[in-house]
Coordinates of C-alpha atoms in Angstrom, one line a residue:
Chain T
M1 CA 116.8 -20.9 71.2
S2 CA 116.4 -18.6 68.2
S3 CA 113.0 -17.0 67.7
I4 CA 110.7 -18.1 64.8
Y5 CA 110.6 -14.5 63.8
I6 CA 114.4 -14.5 63.0
S7 CA 114.1 -17.3 60.6
S8 CA 110.9 -15.9 59.2
K9 CA 112.7 -12.5 58.7
D10 CA 115.6 -14.1 57.0
V11 CA 113.3 -15.7 54.4
F12 CA 112.5 -12.4 53.0
L13 CA 116.0 -11.0 52.8
D14 CA 116.4 -9.4 49.4
T15 CA 118.7 -12.0 47.9
V16 CA 118.6 -13.7 44.5
Y17 CA 119.2 -17.4 45.1
A18 CA 117.9 -20.0 42.8
K19 CA 117.0 -22.1 45.8
D20 CA 114.7 -19.3 47.0
Y21 CA 112.8 -19.4 43.7
V22 CA 109.1 -19.9 44.5
Q23 CA 107.2 -21.8 41.9
L24 CA 103.9 -20.2 41.2
D25 CA 101.6 -21.4 38.4
R26 CA 101.8 -18.4 36.2
V27 CA 105.5 -17.8 36.8
S28 CA 106.2 -21.5 36.1
T29 CA 104.4 -21.2 32.8
I30 CA 106.5 -18.2 31.9
Y31 CA 109.7 -19.9 33.0
Q32 CA 108.9 -22.9 30.9
S33 CA 108.2 -20.6 27.9
L34 CA 111.7 -19.0 28.5
K35 CA 113.4 -22.4 28.6
D36 CA 111.7 -23.4 25.4
S37 CA 112.8 -20.2 23.8
I38 CA 116.4 -20.9 24.6
K39 CA 116.2 -24.1 22.6
K40 CA 114.9 -22.2 19.6
P41 CA 117.4 -20.6 17.1
L42 CA 116.7 -17.2 18.4
K43 CA 119.4 -14.6 18.6
M44 CA 118.0 -12.7 21.5
I45 CA 115.4 -13.1 24.2
L46 CA 114.2 -10.0 26.0
L47 CA 112.9 -10.5 29.5
Y48 CA 111.3 -7.3 30.8
G49 CA 109.1 -6.1 33.6
K50 CA 108.9 -3.6 36.4
P51 CA 111.5 -3.6 39.1
G52 CA 110.9 -6.4 41.6
T53 CA 108.9 -8.6 39.3
G54 CA 111.5 -11.4 39.5
K55 CA 113.6 -10.9 36.4
S56 CA 116.9 -11.5 38.2
M57 CA 115.4 -14.5 40.0
F58 CA 114.3 -15.8 36.6
L59 CA 117.9 -15.4 35.2
T60 CA 119.4 -17.0 38.3
K61 CA 117.0 -19.9 38.1
L62 CA 117.6 -20.2 34.4
Y63 CA 121.3 -20.2 34.8
K64 CA 121.1 -22.8 37.5
D65 CA 118.9 -25.1 35.4
L66 CA 120.8 -24.6 32.1
S67 CA 124.3 -24.7 33.5
A68 CA 124.1 -28.5 34.0
T69 CA 123.3 -29.1 30.3
Q70 CA 124.9 -26.3 28.3
S71 CA 127.3 -23.5 28.5
V72 CA 125.6 -20.5 30.1
Y73 CA 127.3 -17.3 31.3
Y74 CA 125.4 -15.1 33.7
Y75 CA 126.4 -11.5 34.3
K76 CA 124.4 -10.1 37.2
T77 CA 126.0 -6.7 37.1
P78 CA 126.4 -4.9 33.8
I79 CA 129.9 -4.4 32.5
L80 CA 129.8 -0.8 31.4
D81 CA 133.2 -0.6 29.8
E82 CA 133.1 -1.9 26.3
S83 CA 136.6 -3.3 26.3
E84 CA 136.1 -5.0 29.6
F85 CA 132.9 -6.5 28.3
Y86 CA 134.6 -8.1 25.3
K87 CA 137.6 -9.2 27.4
L88 CA 135.3 -10.9 29.9
L89 CA 133.3 -12.6 27.2
A90 CA 136.5 -13.8 25.5
Q91 CA 137.8 -15.1 28.7
D92 CA 134.6 -16.8 29.9
I93 CA 133.2 -18.2 26.7
F94 CA 136.3 -18.7 24.5
D95 CA 138.8 -19.1 27.3
T96 CA 141.0 -16.4 25.7
K97 CA 142.7 -14.0 28.0
Y98 CA 143.5 -10.6 26.6
S99 CA 145.8 -8.2 28.5
G100 CA 145.4 -5.1 26.4
E101 CA 142.4 -3.2 25.0
L102 CA 140.0 -5.3 23.2
N103 CA 137.7 -3.7 20.7
F104 CA 134.7 -5.0 18.9
T105 CA 136.6 -5.9 15.7
Q106 CA 139.2 -7.9 17.6
F107 CA 136.6 -9.7 19.6
M108 CA 134.7 -10.6 16.4
K109 CA 138.0 -12.2 15.1
I110 CA 138.1 -14.3 18.3
V111 CA 134.5 -15.3 17.8
E112 CA 135.1 -16.3 14.2
V113 CA 138.1 -18.4 15.1
Q114 CA 136.0 -20.4 17.5
N115 CA 134.0 -23.2 16.0
N116 CA 131.8 -24.5 18.7
D117 CA 128.8 -26.7 17.9
E118 CA 127.1 -25.6 20.9
V119 CA 125.9 -22.0 21.0
P120 CA 126.7 -20.5 24.4
V121 CA 124.0 -18.5 26.2
V122 CA 124.9 -15.2 27.7
L123 CA 122.5 -13.9 30.4
L124 CA 122.8 -10.1 30.9
D125 CA 120.9 -8.7 33.8
E126 CA 120.0 -5.0 34.1
A127 CA 120.7 -4.4 30.4
Q128 CA 119.1 -1.0 30.6
L129 CA 122.4 0.2 32.1
Y130 CA 124.3 -0.7 29.0
S131 CA 125.1 2.1 26.7
E132 CA 123.4 2.4 23.4
V133 CA 126.6 1.8 21.6
L134 CA 127.3 -1.4 23.5
M135 CA 123.7 -2.5 23.0
E136 CA 124.2 -2.1 19.3
K137 CA 127.4 -4.2 19.5
I138 CA 125.5 -6.9 21.4
R139 CA 122.9 -6.9 18.7
L140 CA 125.7 -7.3 16.1
L141 CA 127.2 -10.1 18.1
S142 CA 123.9 -11.9 18.2
D143 CA 123.6 -11.6 14.5
T144 CA 126.7 -13.8 14.1
R145 CA 124.8 -16.6 15.9
A146 CA 128.0 -17.4 17.7
M147 CA 126.3 -16.7 21.0
K148 CA 122.7 -16.3 22.3
F149 CA 121.7 -13.4 24.5
V150 CA 119.1 -13.3 27.2
I151 CA 118.8 -9.8 28.5
T152 CA 116.6 -8.3 31.2
L153 CA 115.2 -4.8 31.0
H154 CA 113.3 -2.7 33.3
K155 CA 110.0 -1.7 31.7
T156 CA 110.1 2.0 31.4
E157 CA 109.3 4.3 28.6
K158 CA 113.0 4.9 28.0
E159 CA 113.8 1.2 28.1
D160 CA 111.0 0.5 25.7
L161 CA 112.5 2.9 23.3
I162 CA 115.9 1.2 23.6
A163 CA 114.2 -2.1 22.9
K164 CA 112.4 -0.7 19.9
E165 CA 115.6 0.9 18.5
H166 CA 118.0 -2.0 18.9
F167 CA 116.0 -5.1 18.9
Q168 CA 112.9 -4.4 16.8
T169 CA 114.2 -6.1 13.6
R170 CA 115.9 -9.0 15.3
I171 CA 114.3 -12.4 15.6
W172 CA 113.7 -12.6 19.3
E173 CA 111.3 -13.5 22.0
T174 CA 109.9 -11.1 24.5
I175 CA 108.7 -12.3 27.8
E176 CA 107.0 -9.9 30.2
L177 CA 107.1 -10.4 33.9
E178 CA 104.3 -8.9 36.0
N179 CA 103.6 -8.4 39.7
A180 CA 101.8 -11.1 41.6
S181 CA 98.1 -11.2 42.1
S182 CA 96.7 -11.3 45.7
G183 CA 96.2 -15.0 45.5
E184 CA 99.7 -15.5 44.1
L185 CA 101.1 -13.3 46.7
K186 CA 99.6 -15.5 49.5
I187 CA 101.1 -18.6 47.9
Y188 CA 104.4 -16.8 47.5
I189 CA 104.6 -15.8 51.1
Q190 CA 103.4 -19.1 52.5
K191 CA 105.6 -21.1 50.2
K192 CA 108.6 -19.0 51.1
L193 CA 108.0 -19.4 54.8
M194 CA 107.2 -23.1 54.6
K195 CA 110.4 -23.7 52.6
A196 CA 112.2 -22.4 55.6
N197 CA 110.1 -24.5 57.9
C198 CA 108.4 -21.4 59.4
F199 CA 104.9 -23.0 59.5
D200 CA 103.7 -21.0 62.5
T201 CA 104.4 -17.7 60.9
A202 CA 103.1 -19.0 57.5
N203 CA 99.7 -19.6 59.2
M204 CA 99.6 -16.1 60.5
F205 CA 98.8 -14.8 57.0
T206 CA 95.1 -14.7 56.5
P207 CA 93.5 -13.6 53.3
K208 CA 92.7 -10.3 54.9
T209 CA 96.4 -9.8 55.9
V210 CA 97.6 -10.8 52.4
N211 CA 95.1 -8.4 50.9
K212 CA 96.5 -5.6 53.1
I213 CA 100.0 -6.5 52.0
F214 CA 98.9 -6.6 48.4
S215 CA 97.3 -3.2 48.7
L216 CA 100.6 -1.8 49.9
T217 CA 103.0 -3.6 47.6
K218 CA 100.8 -4.1 44.5
G219 CA 102.1 -7.6 44.3
N220 CA 105.7 -6.5 43.8
Y221 CA 107.9 -9.3 45.0
R222 CA 110.8 -7.0 46.1
D223 CA 108.5 -4.7 48.0
T224 CA 106.7 -7.7 49.6
N225 CA 110.0 -9.1 50.7
K226 CA 111.1 -5.8 52.1
L227 CA 107.8 -5.3 53.9
L228 CA 107.7 -8.8 55.4
Y229 CA 111.3 -8.6 56.4
T230 CA 110.5 -5.5 58.4
L231 CA 107.3 -7.0 59.7
F232 CA 109.1 -10.0 61.2
D233 CA 111.8 -7.6 62.5
L234 CA 109.0 -5.8 64.3
Y235 CA 107.8 -9.0 65.8
L236 CA 111.3 -9.8 66.9
T237 CA 111.7 -6.4 68.4
Y238 CA 108.4 -6.7 70.4
E239 CA 109.6 -10.1 71.5
E240 CA 113.0 -8.9 72.5
S241 CA 111.6 -6.0 74.4
H242 CA 109.2 -8.3 76.2
Q243 CA 106.2 -6.5 74.7
I244 CA 105.0 -9.4 72.5
S245 CA 101.9 -9.7 74.7
K246 CA 100.9 -6.2 73.4
I247 CA 100.4 -7.6 69.8
N248 CA 98.5 -10.4 68.3
T249 CA 100.6 -13.4 67.4
N250 CA 97.8 -15.6 66.0
Y251 CA 97.6 -13.5 62.8
V252 CA 99.4 -10.6 61.4
S253 CA 97.5 -7.4 62.4
S254 CA 96.9 -4.5 60.0
K255 CA 98.6 -2.3 62.5
L256 CA 101.9 -4.1 62.3
I257 CA 101.7 -4.3 58.5
E258 CA 101.2 -0.6 58.4
M259 CA 104.0 0.0 60.9
A260 CA 106.3 -2.1 58.7
A261 CA 105.1 -0.2 55.6
I262 CA 105.8 3.1 57.3
H263 CA 109.3 2.0 58.2
T264 CA 110.0 0.7 54.6
G265 CA 108.6 3.8 53.1
L266 CA 105.6 2.1 51.4
I267 CA 103.4 4.4 53.5
D268 CA 104.3 8.0 53.7
A269 CA 103.6 9.0 57.3
Chain A
M1 CA 116.5 -3.2 66.2
L2 CA 113.6 -1.1 65.3
N3 CA 112.3 1.8 67.4
I4 CA 108.8 0.5 68.2
N5 CA 107.6 3.6 70.1
E6 CA 108.5 5.9 67.3
L7 CA 106.9 3.6 64.7
E8 CA 103.8 3.3 66.8
S9 CA 103.5 7.1 67.2
R10 CA 104.1 7.5 63.4
W11 CA 101.5 4.8 62.8
L12 CA 99.0 6.7 65.1
R13 CA 99.6 9.9 63.2
Y14 CA 99.1 8.0 60.0
K15 CA 95.9 6.5 61.2
I16 CA 94.6 9.8 62.3
K17 CA 95.6 11.3 58.9
S18 CA 94.0 8.4 57.1
Y19 CA 90.7 8.9 58.9
I20 CA 90.7 12.7 58.2
P21 CA 89.4 12.2 54.6
H22 CA 86.8 9.7 55.8
L23 CA 85.9 12.0 58.7
S24 CA 85.7 15.0 56.4
I25 CA 83.6 13.1 53.9
F26 CA 81.3 11.9 56.7
I27 CA 81.0 15.4 58.2
S28 CA 80.4 17.0 54.8
F29 CA 77.8 14.2 54.2
I30 CA 76.2 15.0 57.5
V31 CA 76.3 18.7 56.8
L32 CA 74.9 18.1 53.3
L33 CA 72.2 15.8 54.7
S34 CA 71.3 18.3 57.4
I35 CA 71.2 21.1 54.9
T36 CA 69.0 19.0 52.6
L37 CA 66.8 18.1 55.5
I38 CA 66.5 21.6 56.6
Y39 CA 65.8 22.8 53.1
F40 CA 63.2 20.1 52.6
N41 CA 61.7 20.8 56.0
K42 CA 61.4 24.4 55.0
E43 CA 59.9 23.4 51.7
K44 CA 57.6 21.0 53.5
S45 CA 56.6 23.6 56.1
K46 CA 55.9 26.0 53.3
E47 CA 53.9 23.3 51.6
D48 CA 52.2 22.5 54.8
K49 CA 51.4 26.1 55.3
L50 CA 50.0 26.3 51.8
E51 CA 48.2 23.1 52.4
S52 CA 46.9 24.3 55.7
I53 CA 45.7 27.5 54.0
V54 CA 44.2 25.5 51.2
E55 CA 42.7 23.1 53.8
H56 CA 41.5 26.0 55.8
N57 CA 39.8 27.4 52.7
K58 CA 38.5 24.0 51.9
S59 CA 37.3 23.5 55.4
E60 CA 35.6 26.9 55.2
K61 CA 34.0 25.8 52.0
L62 CA 33.3 22.5 53.5
T63 CA 31.7 24.1 56.5
I64 CA 29.6 26.1 54.3
V65 CA 28.7 23.0 52.4
F66 CA 28.3 21.1 55.6
N67 CA 26.1 23.8 57.0
T68 CA 23.9 23.6 54.0
K69 CA 23.9 19.9 54.4
E70 CA 23.3 20.3 58.0
T71 CA 19.9 21.9 57.4
K72 CA 18.8 18.7 55.8
P73 CA 19.7 16.5 58.6
K74 CA 18.1 19.0 60.9
N75 CA 14.9 18.7 59.0
I76 CA 15.3 15.0 59.0
Q77 CA 16.0 15.1 62.7
I78 CA 12.8 17.0 63.2
I79 CA 11.0 14.5 61.2
E80 CA 12.7 11.8 63.1
E81 CA 12.0 13.4 66.4
T82 CA 8.4 14.2 65.6
P83 CA 7.2 10.7 64.8
V84 CA 4.4 9.8 67.0
K85 CA 6.0 6.5 67.8
K86 CA 8.8 8.1 69.8
E87 CA 6.6 10.7 71.4
I88 CA 4.2 8.1 72.5
K89 CA 7.0 6.1 74.0
N90 CA 8.1 9.0 76.1
I91 CA 4.6 9.9 77.2
P92 CA 3.5 8.2 80.4
L93 CA 0.2 6.4 80.1
N94 CA -1.5 8.9 82.4
D95 CA -0.5 11.8 80.2
V96 CA -1.5 10.4 76.9
D97 CA -4.4 12.8 76.8
T98 CA -2.2 15.8 77.1
I99 CA -2.3 18.0 74.1
R100 CA 0.8 18.0 71.9
T101 CA 1.4 21.4 70.3
L102 CA 3.3 21.6 67.0
T103 CA 4.6 24.8 65.5
P104 CA 3.3 25.3 61.9
S105 CA 5.6 25.2 59.0
M106 CA 5.1 27.6 56.1
N107 CA 6.4 25.0 53.6
F108 CA 2.9 23.6 53.2
I109 CA 1.7 26.9 51.9
K110 CA 4.3 26.8 49.1
E111 CA 3.2 23.3 48.3
M112 CA -0.3 24.4 48.5
Q113 CA 0.4 27.3 46.2
N114 CA 2.1 25.0 43.7
S115 CA -0.8 22.6 43.9
S116 CA -3.5 25.3 43.8
Q117 CA -2.0 27.0 40.7
P118 CA -2.4 23.9 38.5
D119 CA -5.8 23.6 40.0
Y120 CA -6.5 27.1 39.0
E121 CA -5.1 26.5 35.6
N122 CA -7.3 23.5 35.4
N123 CA -10.0 25.7 36.4
D124 CA -9.0 28.0 33.6
N125 CA -9.3 25.0 31.3
S126 CA -12.5 24.2 32.9
D127 CA -13.7 27.7 31.8
F128 CA -14.2 26.3 28.4
A129 CA -16.9 24.2 30.1
F130 CA -18.8 27.3 30.7
Q131 CA -18.8 28.0 27.0
T132 CA -19.6 24.6 25.7
K133 CA -22.4 22.4 27.1
K134 CA -20.6 19.3 25.9
E135 CA -17.7 19.8 28.4
E136 CA -20.1 20.7 31.2
K137 CA -19.6 17.4 33.0
K138 CA -15.8 17.7 32.8
S139 CA -15.9 21.2 34.2
I140 CA -18.1 20.1 37.0
Q141 CA -15.7 17.3 37.7
T142 CA -12.7 19.5 37.7
A143 CA -14.5 22.0 39.8
S144 CA -15.4 19.4 42.3
V145 CA -11.9 18.1 42.3
E146 CA -10.6 21.6 42.9
D147 CA -13.0 22.0 45.7
T148 CA -12.1 18.8 47.3
A149 CA -8.4 19.5 46.9
E150 CA -8.8 22.9 48.4
D151 CA -10.9 21.5 51.2
I152 CA -8.2 19.0 52.0
I153 CA -5.6 21.8 52.1
E154 CA -7.9 23.9 54.2
E155 CA -8.4 21.0 56.5
V156 CA -4.7 20.8 56.9
I157 CA -4.0 24.5 57.3
I158 CA -7.0 26.2 58.7
E159 CA -8.4 23.6 61.0
N160 CA -7.4 24.4 64.5
T161 CA -7.3 20.9 65.5
I162 CA -6.2 18.0 63.5
E163 CA -6.8 14.6 64.8
A164 CA -4.0 12.4 63.8
E165 CA -3.7 8.8 64.5
P166 CA -0.3 7.4 65.4
Q167 CA 0.9 5.5 62.4
N168 CA 3.7 3.4 63.8
T169 CA 2.2 2.6 67.1
V170 CA 3.8 0.0 69.2
T171 CA 0.9 -0.8 71.4
N172 CA -2.7 -1.0 70.5
E173 CA -3.7 1.1 73.5
E174 CA -1.6 4.0 72.4
A175 CA -2.8 3.6 68.8
S176 CA -6.4 4.1 69.9
K177 CA -5.4 7.5 71.5
K178 CA -5.7 10.6 69.3
I179 CA -3.4 13.5 69.3
S180 CA -5.0 16.8 68.5
I181 CA -2.8 19.4 66.8
H182 CA -3.7 23.0 67.4
R183 CA -3.0 25.8 65.0
Q184 CA -2.5 29.0 66.8
N185 CA -1.4 31.6 64.4
V186 CA -3.8 31.2 61.5
Q187 CA -4.2 35.0 61.3
S188 CA -0.4 35.3 60.7
D189 CA -0.7 32.7 58.0
I190 CA -3.4 34.7 56.3
H191 CA -1.4 37.9 56.6
G192 CA 1.5 36.1 55.0
I193 CA -0.6 35.0 52.1
I194 CA -2.1 38.5 51.8
K195 CA 1.4 39.9 51.6
R196 CA 2.3 37.4 48.8
F197 CA -1.0 38.2 47.1
K198 CA -0.2 41.9 47.2
K199 CA 3.1 41.1 45.5
N200 CA 2.0 38.9 42.7
K201 CA -1.8 39.5 42.4
N202 CA -2.4 35.8 42.0
P203 CA -6.2 35.2 41.9
A204 CA -5.6 31.7 43.4
L205 CA -4.2 33.4 46.5
S206 CA -7.0 35.9 46.8
L207 CA -9.5 33.0 46.4
F208 CA -7.7 31.1 49.1
I209 CA -7.8 34.1 51.4
A210 CA -11.5 34.6 50.7
K211 CA -12.3 31.0 51.5
K212 CA -10.1 31.1 54.6
Y213 CA -11.9 34.2 55.9
Y214 CA -15.2 32.6 55.1
E215 CA -14.3 29.6 57.1
L216 CA -13.2 31.8 60.0
G217 CA -16.5 33.6 59.8
D218 CA -15.0 36.9 58.7
Y219 CA -17.6 37.2 55.9
H220 CA -16.9 40.8 55.2
N221 CA -13.2 40.0 54.3
A222 CA -14.4 36.9 52.5
Y223 CA -16.7 39.0 50.4
N224 CA -13.9 41.5 49.7
Y225 CA -11.4 38.9 48.6
A226 CA -13.9 37.0 46.5
L227 CA -14.8 40.3 44.8
I228 CA -11.0 41.0 44.2
T229 CA -10.7 37.5 42.8
N230 CA -13.6 38.1 40.4
G231 CA -12.1 41.4 39.4
I232 CA -8.9 39.7 38.4
N233 CA -10.5 36.7 36.8
S234 CA -14.3 36.6 36.5
D235 CA -14.3 32.9 35.4
I236 CA -13.4 31.3 38.7
E237 CA -16.5 29.5 39.8
A238 CA -15.4 28.9 43.4
S239 CA -14.8 32.6 43.8
W240 CA -18.3 33.4 42.7
I241 CA -19.7 30.9 45.1
V242 CA -17.7 32.3 48.1
F243 CA -18.8 35.7 47.0
A244 CA -22.5 34.7 47.0
K245 CA -22.2 32.7 50.2
S246 CA -20.5 35.7 51.9
L247 CA -23.3 38.0 50.7
V248 CA -25.9 35.7 52.2
K249 CA -24.0 35.6 55.5
L250 CA -23.7 39.3 55.5
G251 CA -27.5 39.5 55.1
K252 CA -27.6 40.5 51.5
K253 CA -29.5 37.5 50.3
E254 CA -31.2 39.2 47.3
M255 CA -27.9 40.6 46.1
A256 CA -26.4 37.1 46.3
I257 CA -29.4 35.6 44.4
K258 CA -29.1 38.2 41.7
T259 CA -25.3 37.8 41.4
L260 CA -25.7 34.0 41.2
Q261 CA -28.4 34.2 38.6
D262 CA -26.3 36.5 36.4
Y263 CA -23.3 34.2 36.8
I264 CA -25.3 31.1 36.0
K265 CA -26.7 32.8 32.9
Q266 CA -23.1 33.5 31.8
S267 CA -21.4 30.3 32.8
Q268 CA -24.1 27.7 33.3
S269 CA -22.3 26.7 36.5
Y270 CA -23.8 23.7 38.1
S271 CA -22.4 24.5 41.5
G272 CA -23.9 28.0 41.2
K273 CA -27.3 26.5 40.4
L274 CA -27.1 24.2 43.4
L275 CA -26.2 27.1 45.7
L276 CA -28.9 29.3 44.2
D277 CA -31.5 26.5 44.8
E278 CA -30.2 26.2 48.4
I279 CA -30.5 29.9 49.0
L280 CA -33.9 30.1 47.4
S281 CA -35.2 27.2 49.4
G282 CA -33.7 28.6 52.5
K283 CA -31.4 25.7 53.1
F284 CA -28.4 28.0 53.1
E285 CA -28.7 31.0 55.3

């Protein structure tokens, strides 16, 4: 019989699956806003926020939702080589395989030949890793209205600069994602656990516990996932070493949260 | 699998570390508080010292004031203790007749002096009566008033025994009893007045001394002080009368008659005429 702590631990694995998407009120509003923006004749949509605020999850969810109704292409990892980027787009969107080098001019000819009624949506995650030159080409591609780009950026000073330089004059929509509040974090944790039928562990999170987690993670989803994964790993370790009686299993103690934070590096001890 | 022991020890270190700022803040707060308390205590002690000094000074002043005040209650106490009512209560019925001795107070002399001076001044006013026949009656009245007043004073001061009836008697039996007050040091009173007279040469005092000596039967001194009084102010009728009476008592009847006749001529004194008639008729010897 597997422990409840194993399944609870697995819930918080740092994976980006659309099925793991937790619907929170504020996040749902933002998501709906993003979906509406896709329908508009916008060239580019910028999704930005601090690392771990759920940008990738947003794109994943959007890809899953849109793929049933329209042509959507999602690139989780950036294609840093320019030729490779064009070749991949030509192959995926226009179903054109290109064996040799493909430059921007050649790719533009392929785009012009195509006469699709439906504008394909290209989702580019971690766009801050793209070079400035390639970002400029993406901007030019979006100007053709042959394809629509939804890109995610980490919100840093440098990335803001990129955004300003390349996308300032474009008709586009910007959506900012933020960390969760304490209340949202509690819902996030409990919803996540209950989705995996971990009701017992979901009830272990009291407002005090969640506040403690919030004070450590500042509501960052990735940090929270990491912390809770380690937390349940700790429970599992205590259980496996027959020391579970040493700790409180009715609610998550501050001591265990702090121990998990020390292990994950959220607390420098 | 995590290393729980290592994590626990790290957590313990972290907790100790996390409490250090709180502990240091707490200790510094305690230190600051104690320093503040010590400082304020010192300040307070200084203030207390100052206050105590001030209080001490105040108390000294107060004691002085209190002492001065104390004299009053003492007087009051004497007055309260002296009432006949209390004394009578304490006296057994068998000892009611025992003589109660009171020490004399010199205050009455001051009062007397104050009271005698206006009388004397009145007497001075009455001197106008010697000059004008119209005011004769007035002068006689004032003279008689003066005499009666002086007699009252003399009664209080000079009389060896004063029969005083208890005023606030509780029982009728006790009220019927009399307490005789003896004056023992009349001579010392006279000497005191003589001293004062020597200082200020007040004819009222010399007249008083003359009268007192006359009452005591010391006619020679009475004559002398009446003569001194006449020397200071020759318009005092009472002085001339004491003078004449003393002369008669000293066996110098003719001289007394002559003196009175001269005085009556000058002042038209009614009292002088009466005395002269008494001497001539042999009623006064």
